[in-house]
Coordinates of C-alpha atoms in Angstrom, one line a residue:
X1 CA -54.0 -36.7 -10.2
X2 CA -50.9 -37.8 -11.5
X3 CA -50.5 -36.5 -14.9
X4 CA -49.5 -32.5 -14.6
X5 CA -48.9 -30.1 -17.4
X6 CA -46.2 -27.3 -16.3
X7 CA -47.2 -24.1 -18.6
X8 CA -47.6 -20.5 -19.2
X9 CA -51.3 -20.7 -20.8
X10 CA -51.0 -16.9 -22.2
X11 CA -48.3 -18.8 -24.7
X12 CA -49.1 -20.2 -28.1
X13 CA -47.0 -23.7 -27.2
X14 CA -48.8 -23.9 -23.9
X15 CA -52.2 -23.3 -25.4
X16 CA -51.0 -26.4 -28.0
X17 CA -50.8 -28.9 -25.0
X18 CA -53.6 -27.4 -23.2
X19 CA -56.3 -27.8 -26.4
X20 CA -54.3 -31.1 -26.6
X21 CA -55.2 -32.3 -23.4
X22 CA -58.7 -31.4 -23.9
X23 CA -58.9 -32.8 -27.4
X24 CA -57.9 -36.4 -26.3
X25 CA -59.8 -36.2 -23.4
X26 CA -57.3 -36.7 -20.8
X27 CA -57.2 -35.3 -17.2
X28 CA -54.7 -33.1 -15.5
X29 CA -53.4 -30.7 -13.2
X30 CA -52.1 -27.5 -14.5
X31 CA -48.8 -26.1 -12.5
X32 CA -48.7 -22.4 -13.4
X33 CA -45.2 -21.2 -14.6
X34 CA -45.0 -17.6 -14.7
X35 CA -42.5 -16.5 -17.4
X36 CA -42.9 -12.9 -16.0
X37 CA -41.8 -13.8 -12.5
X38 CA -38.6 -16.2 -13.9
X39 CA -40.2 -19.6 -12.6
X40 CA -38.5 -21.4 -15.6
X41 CA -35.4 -20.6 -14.5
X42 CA -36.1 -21.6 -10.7
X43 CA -33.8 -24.6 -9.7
X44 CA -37.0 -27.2 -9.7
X45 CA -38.1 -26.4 -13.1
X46 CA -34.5 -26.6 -14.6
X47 CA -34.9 -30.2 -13.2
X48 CA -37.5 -31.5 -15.4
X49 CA -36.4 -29.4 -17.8
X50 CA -32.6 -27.8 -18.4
X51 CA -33.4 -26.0 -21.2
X52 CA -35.7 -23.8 -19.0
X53 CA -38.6 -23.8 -21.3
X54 CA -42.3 -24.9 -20.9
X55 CA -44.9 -26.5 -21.4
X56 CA -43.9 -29.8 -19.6
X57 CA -45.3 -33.0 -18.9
X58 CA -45.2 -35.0 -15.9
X59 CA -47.0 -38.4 -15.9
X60 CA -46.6 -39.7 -12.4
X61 CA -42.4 -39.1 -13.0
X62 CA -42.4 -39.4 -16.5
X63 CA -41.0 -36.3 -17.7
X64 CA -41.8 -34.8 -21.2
X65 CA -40.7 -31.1 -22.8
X66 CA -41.2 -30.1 -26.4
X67 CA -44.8 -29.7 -27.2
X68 CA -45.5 -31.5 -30.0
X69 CA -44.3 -34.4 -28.4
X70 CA -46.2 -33.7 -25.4
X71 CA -49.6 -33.1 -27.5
X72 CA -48.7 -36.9 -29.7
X73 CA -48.5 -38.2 -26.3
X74 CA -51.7 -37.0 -24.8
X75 CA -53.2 -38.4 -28.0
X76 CA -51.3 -41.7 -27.3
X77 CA -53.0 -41.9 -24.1
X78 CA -56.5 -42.5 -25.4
X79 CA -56.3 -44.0 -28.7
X80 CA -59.7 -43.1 -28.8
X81 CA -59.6 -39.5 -29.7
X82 CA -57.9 -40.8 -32.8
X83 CA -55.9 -38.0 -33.1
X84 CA -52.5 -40.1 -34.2
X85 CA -53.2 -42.5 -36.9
X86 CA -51.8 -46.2 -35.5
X87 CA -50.7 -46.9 -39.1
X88 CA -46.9 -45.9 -39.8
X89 CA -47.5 -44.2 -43.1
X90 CA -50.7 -42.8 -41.7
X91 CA -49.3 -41.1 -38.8
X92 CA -46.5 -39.8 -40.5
X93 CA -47.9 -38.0 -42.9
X94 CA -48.9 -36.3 -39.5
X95 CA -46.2 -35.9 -37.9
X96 CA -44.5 -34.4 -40.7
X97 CA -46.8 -31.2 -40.7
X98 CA -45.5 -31.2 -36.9
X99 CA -41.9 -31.3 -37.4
X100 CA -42.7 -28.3 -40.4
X101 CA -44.4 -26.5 -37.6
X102 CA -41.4 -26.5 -35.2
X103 CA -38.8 -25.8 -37.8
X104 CA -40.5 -23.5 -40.3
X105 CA -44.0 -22.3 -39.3
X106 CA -43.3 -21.5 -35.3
X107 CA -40.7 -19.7 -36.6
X108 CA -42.2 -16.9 -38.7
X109 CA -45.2 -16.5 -36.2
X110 CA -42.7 -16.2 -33.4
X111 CA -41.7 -12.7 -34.7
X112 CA -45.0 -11.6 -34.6
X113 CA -45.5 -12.8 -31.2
X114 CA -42.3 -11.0 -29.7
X115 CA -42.9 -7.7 -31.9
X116 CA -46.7 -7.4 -31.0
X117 CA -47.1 -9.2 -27.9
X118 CA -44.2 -9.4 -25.9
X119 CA -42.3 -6.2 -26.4
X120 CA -45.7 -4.4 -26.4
X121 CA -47.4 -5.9 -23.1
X122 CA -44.3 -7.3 -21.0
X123 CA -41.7 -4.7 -22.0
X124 CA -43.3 -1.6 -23.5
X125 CA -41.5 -1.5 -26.6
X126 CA -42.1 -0.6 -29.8
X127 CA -42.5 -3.2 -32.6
X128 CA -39.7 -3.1 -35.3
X129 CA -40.6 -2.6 -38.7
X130 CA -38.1 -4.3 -40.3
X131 CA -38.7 -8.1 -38.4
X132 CA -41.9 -7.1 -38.7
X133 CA -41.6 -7.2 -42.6
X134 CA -39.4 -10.0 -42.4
X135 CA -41.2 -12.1 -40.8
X136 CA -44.5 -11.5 -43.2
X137 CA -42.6 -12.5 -45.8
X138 CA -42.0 -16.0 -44.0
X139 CA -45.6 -16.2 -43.5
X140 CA -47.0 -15.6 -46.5
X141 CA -44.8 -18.1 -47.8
X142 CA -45.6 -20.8 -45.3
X143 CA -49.5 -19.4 -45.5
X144 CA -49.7 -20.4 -49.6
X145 CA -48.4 -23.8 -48.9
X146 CA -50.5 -24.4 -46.4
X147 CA -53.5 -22.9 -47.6
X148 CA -53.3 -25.3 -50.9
X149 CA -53.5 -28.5 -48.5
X150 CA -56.3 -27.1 -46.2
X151 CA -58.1 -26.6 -50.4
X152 CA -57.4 -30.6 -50.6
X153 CA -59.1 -31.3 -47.6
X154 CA -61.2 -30.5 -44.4
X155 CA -57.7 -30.5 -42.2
X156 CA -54.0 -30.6 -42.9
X157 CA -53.3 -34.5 -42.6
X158 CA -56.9 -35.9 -43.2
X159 CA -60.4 -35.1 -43.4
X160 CA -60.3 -36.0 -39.0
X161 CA -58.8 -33.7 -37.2
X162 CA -55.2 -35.2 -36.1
X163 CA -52.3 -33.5 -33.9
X164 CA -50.9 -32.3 -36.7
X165 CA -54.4 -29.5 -36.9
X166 CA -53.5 -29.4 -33.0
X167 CA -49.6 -28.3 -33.8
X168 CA -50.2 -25.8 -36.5
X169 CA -53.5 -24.5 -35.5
X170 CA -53.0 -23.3 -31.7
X171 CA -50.7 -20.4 -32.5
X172 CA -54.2 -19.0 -34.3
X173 CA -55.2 -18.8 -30.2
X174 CA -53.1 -15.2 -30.4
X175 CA -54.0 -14.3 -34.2
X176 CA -55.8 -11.1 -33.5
X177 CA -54.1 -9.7 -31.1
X178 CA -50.4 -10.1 -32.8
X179 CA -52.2 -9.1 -36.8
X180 CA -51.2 -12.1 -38.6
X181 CA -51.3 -11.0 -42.7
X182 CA -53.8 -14.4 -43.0
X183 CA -56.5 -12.4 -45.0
X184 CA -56.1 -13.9 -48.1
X185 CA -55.7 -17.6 -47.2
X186 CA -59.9 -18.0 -47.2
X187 CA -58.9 -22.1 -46.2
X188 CA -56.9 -21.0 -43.2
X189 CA -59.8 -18.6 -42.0
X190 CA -62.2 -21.9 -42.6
X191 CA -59.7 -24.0 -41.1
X192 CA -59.2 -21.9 -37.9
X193 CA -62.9 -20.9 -37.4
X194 CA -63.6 -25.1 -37.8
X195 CA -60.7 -25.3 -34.7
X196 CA -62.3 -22.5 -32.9
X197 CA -65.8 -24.0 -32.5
X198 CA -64.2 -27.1 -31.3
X199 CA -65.6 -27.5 -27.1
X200 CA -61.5 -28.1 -26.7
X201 CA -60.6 -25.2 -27.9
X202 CA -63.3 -22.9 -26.4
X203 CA -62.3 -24.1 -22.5
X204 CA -58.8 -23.9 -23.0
X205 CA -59.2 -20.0 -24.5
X206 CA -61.3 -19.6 -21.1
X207 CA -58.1 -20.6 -19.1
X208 CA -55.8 -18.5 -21.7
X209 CA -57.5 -15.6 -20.8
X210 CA -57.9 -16.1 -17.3
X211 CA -54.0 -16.3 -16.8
X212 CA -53.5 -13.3 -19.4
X213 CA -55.4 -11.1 -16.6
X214 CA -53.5 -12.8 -13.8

């Protein structure tokens, strides 16, 4: 198999490609990096990617970081899934949900993440109130905007289920066990319980947890 996807599946941006790959249908081989042990920092990781973070794709030498652009490209590979529109307007009302992801919504669930999951299992840290507070701020912000479009429509870009869903939705892989304050966006909890009964999203929780216990 030629196509393999280098990732931590315990993380949020790992679970993205992961669902990704299983959304669109397309095989791979899944390299294990172990954040806990310092493989991203090992001299052959840093060569497909110097910035020493995962996931990342490798088609058969093609080398891809940044997961959104590694989930549009997993959708690229089988048109079929119709998970990136082919019309230019089209897909980029998609891929601007994507590029709000990275900059403003990763962000504010990030603190969450490191506060109740990180610290807590890897470290054994308390979580601080205060980034705790800050970053609930950020996320009921982001949550209102994007709890008016899910009102609009069955998913963020469309009424189909694009990469954009994919971008945003996968952090929701980790919402119970880091507390997100979602409870009173009622289309985000119809959104994410639509994501969750998707047959992609189900396997690739399977392997989340299996490398949790790992």
């Amino acid at each position: 198999m030629s196509l393999t996807i280098h990732a931590f599946p315990p993380s949020p941006r790992a679970f993205k490609v992961l669902f990704g790959a299983h959304q669109a249908g397309v095989d791979y081989e899944l390299k294990f990096v172990d954040l806990r042990k310092g493989d991203q920092n090992k001299p052959e990781f840093l060569a497909l990617n110097p910035n020493g973070r995962m996931p990342v794709l490798d088609d058969n030498g093609y080398v891809l970081w940044e997961s959104n652009a590694i989930v549009n490209y997993l959708a690229a590979k089988n048109p079929r899934c119709a998970l990136l529109p082919e019309d230019t307007k089209a897909r980029l009302q998609v891929e601007k949900w994507q590029f709000w992801e990275s900059v403003h919504w990763d962000q504010a669930c990030a603190i969450f993440a490191f506060e109740r999951l990180v610290k807590k299992v890897f470290r054994g840290e308390p979580e601080s109130e205060s980034e705790i507070a800050r970053g609930t701020e950020m996320l009921n912000r982001l949550a209102k905007v994007l709890d008016g479009e899910l009102g609009k429509r069955r998913y963020v870009a469309s009424e189909q289920l694009t990469v954009a869903d994919i971008s945003i939705g996968s952090v929701m892989c980790i919402a119970e066990a880091v507390k997100f304050p979602l409870e009173p966006f009622r289309n985000i909890a119809r959104w994410q319980a639509d994501l969750k009964a998707l047959p992609a999203w189900k396997k690739t929780a399977e392997i989340q947890q299996k490398y949790m216990a790992a």
